[in-house]
């Protein structure tokens, strides 16, 4: 059996052999991975570490923060602020950007994250995760929120770490999607799946069906047709999964295909969707595209959306290409 490849070795080889990533980006990704290891330890402790339950505060989106949301946010900031590779960070749990303090050198990268996605699953021992996206600052002015407002197509790295039965880090630097499993005895992430590919077709969809009465017609049509099964226009039966952790739902889709939707709905008609563009939809969309899938908001490729706000929301349809194309076409009809 060939020797296991660690995340560090993978990144060094991406830097050295393929010229894909600069040294500073490699360092950044190593630090993010280390932070995820720390979050994984906290998640695993659960009630024994007094990390479960609500923190009694709300984030900028008016959502109740869990203790682990705040712990994960702090772990990511503390790990990343001193290394000299970042100019600033942005997070689902912080109202505005976090500029690297003056006492540390400033680098050229911008890191965005949802420190703990799937918060409603924290206290019930179901998979949750950290999602991250890396951008590059485009000018030499003092860093501001404006620097972050780049489309997802400008990302230089993106990924997530899922805290499930195994802790896995899933990464792209634009050279395919790689999956690393945390070896707890060695304390390192080991490459366990290379060049992940999502099957183009699927018989599995993921959507919160309780919102069905609020959906727009194209989404209703698509799901109705799936539910009709073999007797309907699709001529095949569909299965449904909804974990309510985007990280876990996207992980399943990367592993075996499927379509994930969190579309616009009439509950809050002025919001484009529930999920956040810059630190949820963009990194996941890039991973899915790098694995041969597709990601749209029903009208356009998510990675082409020009953000106007840090915490902007978006409608999300992603996964197996032929299914995403079908739902997108229904929006055009
Ligand atoms: P969060 O970032 O506050 O955890 O919210 C995002 C999560 C996604 O992980 C998941 O797909 C969705 O919210 C579930 O929403 P719902 O509870 O409406 O099904
Ligand atoms: Mg989230």
XYZ file of C-alpha atoms and ligand atoms in Angstrom:
353
model
C 0.000 0.000 0.000
C 1.339 3.448 -0.863
C 2.162 5.812 1.989
C -0.685 8.042 3.169
C -0.517 11.625 1.911
C -1.094 14.245 4.583
C -2.811 17.572 3.929
C 0.574 19.285 4.470
C 2.199 17.156 1.801
C -0.677 17.663 -0.614
C -0.412 21.431 -0.172
C 3.381 21.458 -0.540
C 3.079 19.441 -3.747
C 0.352 21.729 -5.083
C 2.723 24.602 -4.416
C 5.934 23.002 -5.690
C 5.000 20.594 -8.443
C 1.956 22.175 -9.937
C 2.614 25.841 -9.130
C -1.045 26.014 -8.123
C -0.763 27.845 -4.841
C 1.660 30.372 -3.387
C 3.398 29.667 -0.070
C 1.250 32.170 1.843
C -1.939 30.462 0.728
C -0.522 27.093 1.713
C 0.238 28.466 5.163
C -3.263 29.910 5.423
C -4.884 26.577 4.571
C -2.693 24.758 7.092
C -3.840 27.201 9.755
C -7.520 26.817 8.825
C -7.107 23.033 9.011
C -5.491 23.339 12.442
C -8.381 25.500 13.636
C -10.854 22.902 12.327
C -9.040 20.262 14.342
C -9.546 22.422 17.430
C -13.252 22.872 16.631
C -13.574 19.138 16.046
C -12.190 18.473 19.550
C -14.669 20.920 21.092
C -17.583 19.393 19.138
C -16.576 15.886 20.226
C -16.541 16.824 23.906
C -20.211 17.831 23.777
C -21.835 18.035 27.192
C -18.562 16.940 28.849
C -16.926 20.163 27.670
C -19.926 22.353 28.569
C -20.089 23.491 24.935
C -23.737 22.715 24.157
C -26.739 25.023 24.348
C -27.420 28.640 23.605
C -24.975 31.468 24.267
C -27.885 33.809 24.963
C -26.934 36.231 22.171
C -27.944 36.912 18.567
C -25.824 37.386 15.451
C -26.228 40.124 12.837
C -28.886 38.053 11.051
C -31.019 37.903 14.219
C -30.295 34.194 14.802
C -29.714 32.888 18.326
C -26.050 31.993 18.751
C -25.084 28.649 20.217
C -22.066 28.362 22.504
C -20.289 26.332 19.828
C -20.970 29.007 17.163
C -19.035 31.460 19.297
C -16.296 29.011 20.314
C -15.711 28.021 16.674
C -15.596 31.675 15.613
C -12.989 32.461 18.274
C -10.882 29.420 17.407
C -10.757 30.499 13.743
C -9.857 34.096 14.568
C -7.199 33.257 17.124
C -5.586 30.702 14.811
C -5.516 33.020 11.811
C -4.817 36.532 13.063
C -1.104 36.316 13.821
C 0.323 34.346 10.872
C 0.903 37.316 8.548
C -1.041 35.770 5.660
C -4.358 37.585 6.136
C -5.533 41.162 5.836
C -8.971 40.549 7.352
C -11.637 37.962 8.123
C -15.425 37.898 7.895
C -17.812 35.507 9.569
C -21.488 34.650 9.830
C -21.138 35.377 13.527
C -19.620 38.885 13.243
C -21.488 42.009 12.113
C -18.524 43.523 10.284
C -15.133 42.434 9.062
C -12.305 41.638 11.499
C -9.168 43.449 10.395
C -5.902 41.822 11.478
C -4.701 43.923 14.469
C -1.770 46.308 13.999
C 0.492 44.255 16.233
C 0.628 41.555 13.538
C 1.828 41.797 9.944
C -0.921 42.006 7.330
C -1.000 39.652 4.360
C -2.876 39.792 1.081
C -5.621 37.217 1.719
C -9.181 37.540 2.982
C -10.804 34.662 4.835
C -14.569 34.217 5.129
C -16.258 31.529 7.172
C -19.388 30.115 8.652
C -17.661 28.821 11.785
C -20.313 26.239 12.605
C -22.908 25.516 9.963
C -26.016 23.539 10.828
C -26.372 25.157 14.238
C -29.783 23.558 14.841
C -28.027 20.176 14.885
C -25.387 21.036 17.493
C -27.325 19.926 20.526
C -28.738 16.754 18.963
C -25.434 15.126 17.946
C -25.980 15.345 14.191
C -23.241 16.327 11.691
C -22.280 19.998 11.551
C -19.351 21.750 9.911
C -17.156 24.759 9.189
C -17.349 26.363 5.729
C -14.580 28.649 4.454
C -13.725 30.741 1.422
C -10.464 32.528 0.581
C -10.205 35.651 -1.565
C -7.272 37.840 -2.454
C -7.135 41.544 -1.795
C -6.992 43.353 -5.112
C -5.378 46.688 -4.155
C -2.903 48.106 -1.665
C -5.349 50.443 0.120
C -6.280 49.821 3.760
C -8.551 46.799 3.906
C -12.305 47.426 4.054
C -15.542 45.504 3.555
C -15.425 46.563 -0.080
C -12.409 44.253 -0.648
C -14.601 41.271 0.222
C -17.302 42.049 -2.328
C -15.908 39.806 -5.059
C -17.832 37.173 -6.957
C -17.361 33.510 -6.037
C -15.450 33.005 -9.284
C -12.575 34.970 -7.691
C -12.087 32.514 -4.822
C -8.541 31.137 -4.574
C -9.445 28.339 -2.144
C -12.646 27.029 -0.604
C -13.743 24.130 1.496
C -15.439 22.805 4.549
C -14.743 20.555 7.479
C -17.572 18.217 8.443
C -17.781 17.027 12.051
C -19.602 13.726 11.666
C -18.804 10.093 12.424
C -15.464 11.103 10.892
C -14.025 14.599 10.773
C -13.250 15.329 7.118
C -11.743 18.365 5.445
C -12.848 18.899 1.854
C -10.847 21.360 -0.196
C -10.411 22.911 -3.588
C -7.720 25.283 -4.773
C -9.115 25.122 -8.297
C -7.435 21.804 -9.055
C -10.295 19.403 -8.302
C -11.836 18.434 -4.984
C -9.800 16.539 -2.398
C -11.080 14.923 0.787
C -8.946 14.445 3.890
C -9.951 12.384 6.935
C -8.703 13.386 10.372
C -6.466 10.696 11.851
C -7.002 11.423 15.531
C -4.047 9.298 16.661
C -1.599 11.111 14.381
C -3.391 14.451 14.697
C -3.252 15.011 10.943
C -5.600 15.140 7.972
C -4.891 12.314 5.505
C -5.908 12.347 1.841
C -8.643 9.723 1.451
C -10.346 10.734 -1.795
C -8.893 12.492 -4.835
C -10.635 14.299 -7.685
C -14.134 13.738 -6.387
C -16.758 13.606 -9.163
C -20.506 14.105 -8.715
C -22.610 11.849 -10.976
C -24.470 13.995 -13.557
C -27.798 12.278 -12.858
C -29.402 11.451 -9.563
C -32.548 10.084 -7.952
C -32.080 11.898 -4.658
C -33.193 15.410 -3.744
C -32.709 17.501 -0.598
C -35.041 20.322 0.341
C -36.964 21.344 3.453
C -40.375 20.035 2.351
C -42.188 21.818 5.172
C -41.796 25.033 3.172
C -43.459 23.591 0.062
C -46.521 25.846 0.209
C -44.234 28.909 0.152
C -42.084 27.937 -2.855
C -42.088 29.535 -6.285
C -43.739 27.608 -9.144
C -40.538 26.223 -10.793
C -39.348 24.607 -7.549
C -42.827 23.203 -6.854
C -42.961 21.780 -10.359
C -39.572 20.099 -10.010
C -40.340 18.515 -6.636
C -43.875 17.499 -7.721
C -42.357 15.656 -10.665
C -39.868 13.894 -8.385
C -42.710 12.835 -6.074
C -44.696 11.379 -8.974
C -41.917 8.786 -9.302
C -41.972 6.075 -11.919
C -45.566 6.848 -12.939
C -44.836 10.538 -13.604
C -42.986 12.525 -16.279
C -39.583 11.620 -14.858
C -40.276 7.902 -15.166
C -38.179 7.035 -12.116
C -38.535 7.009 -8.344
C -36.753 9.586 -6.194
C -35.479 9.417 -2.649
C -35.354 12.398 -0.280
C -32.797 13.447 2.360
C -32.668 16.605 4.480
C -30.076 16.842 7.243
C -30.533 20.593 7.865
C -26.738 20.960 7.869
C -25.704 22.228 4.471
C -22.236 20.822 5.056
C -23.596 17.312 5.590
C -26.069 17.537 2.684
C -23.362 18.810 0.302
C -20.956 16.155 1.552
C -23.461 13.431 0.645
C -23.922 14.980 -2.795
C -20.157 15.060 -3.401
C -19.982 11.394 -2.372
C -22.916 9.959 -4.308
C -24.741 12.704 -6.194
C -28.022 14.454 -5.548
C -29.529 17.903 -5.690
C -29.712 20.370 -2.791
C -32.107 23.302 -2.796
C -32.714 26.137 -0.390
C -34.722 28.351 -2.711
C -36.342 31.746 -2.285
C -39.769 31.388 -0.691
C -42.710 33.574 0.228
C -42.114 33.551 3.972
C -39.735 36.488 3.608
C -40.271 37.623 0.016
C -37.724 40.442 0.244
C -34.880 38.067 1.039
C -33.368 36.207 -1.930
C -33.050 33.063 0.211
C -31.931 31.792 3.604
C -28.334 30.868 2.939
C -25.538 33.397 2.784
C -23.766 33.974 -0.510
C -20.229 34.723 0.536
C -19.434 32.097 3.159
C -21.995 29.364 2.445
C -23.141 29.352 -1.190
C -19.911 30.501 -2.888
C -17.488 27.993 -1.344
C -19.987 25.128 -1.724
C -20.755 26.121 -5.325
C -17.094 26.136 -6.253
C -16.547 22.708 -4.693
C -19.584 21.352 -6.540
C -18.444 22.824 -9.880
C -14.918 21.514 -9.337
C -16.491 18.067 -8.896
C -18.386 18.347 -12.190
C -21.697 19.528 -10.718
C -23.542 22.828 -11.100
C -24.810 25.583 -8.805
C -27.313 28.324 -9.640
C -29.829 30.588 -7.944
C -32.417 29.480 -10.517
C -31.435 32.249 -12.907
C -27.657 32.495 -12.941
C -24.516 30.689 -11.882
C -23.940 31.429 -8.202
C -20.216 32.016 -8.766
C -21.052 34.881 -11.174
C -23.166 36.851 -8.685
C -21.582 40.186 -7.804
C -22.145 40.623 -4.048
C -23.225 44.006 -2.724
C -23.209 43.138 0.981
C -21.093 40.930 3.202
C -24.046 39.033 4.666
C -26.061 38.896 1.459
C -28.409 35.953 1.058
C -29.046 33.859 -2.023
C -31.311 31.152 -3.355
C -29.312 27.924 -3.773
C -29.760 25.011 -6.189
C -26.688 22.797 -6.462
C -25.489 19.278 -7.128
C -25.780 16.800 -9.991
C -25.513 18.802 -13.197
C -28.475 17.482 -15.179
C -30.883 18.035 -12.274
C -29.608 21.545 -11.524
C -29.888 22.403 -15.231
C -33.481 21.113 -15.200
C -34.557 23.238 -12.210
C -32.788 26.261 -13.711
C -34.577 25.701 -17.035
C -37.928 25.549 -15.210
C -37.193 29.050 -13.866
C -36.731 30.305 -17.438
C -40.010 28.761 -18.636
P -26.859 28.177 10.028
O -25.675 28.708 9.294
O -27.437 29.176 10.992
O -26.618 26.848 10.654
O -28.040 28.006 8.928
C -27.775 27.346 7.741
C -28.428 25.980 7.735
C -27.934 25.089 6.640
O -26.844 24.344 7.099
C -29.106 24.215 6.346
O -29.131 23.752 5.018
C -30.277 25.111 6.629
O -29.808 26.132 7.493
C -31.404 24.383 7.298
O -32.481 25.241 7.423
P -33.917 24.744 7.949
O -33.767 24.581 9.429
O -34.815 25.863 7.525
O -34.223 23.452 7.270
Mg -24.512 28.344 8.049
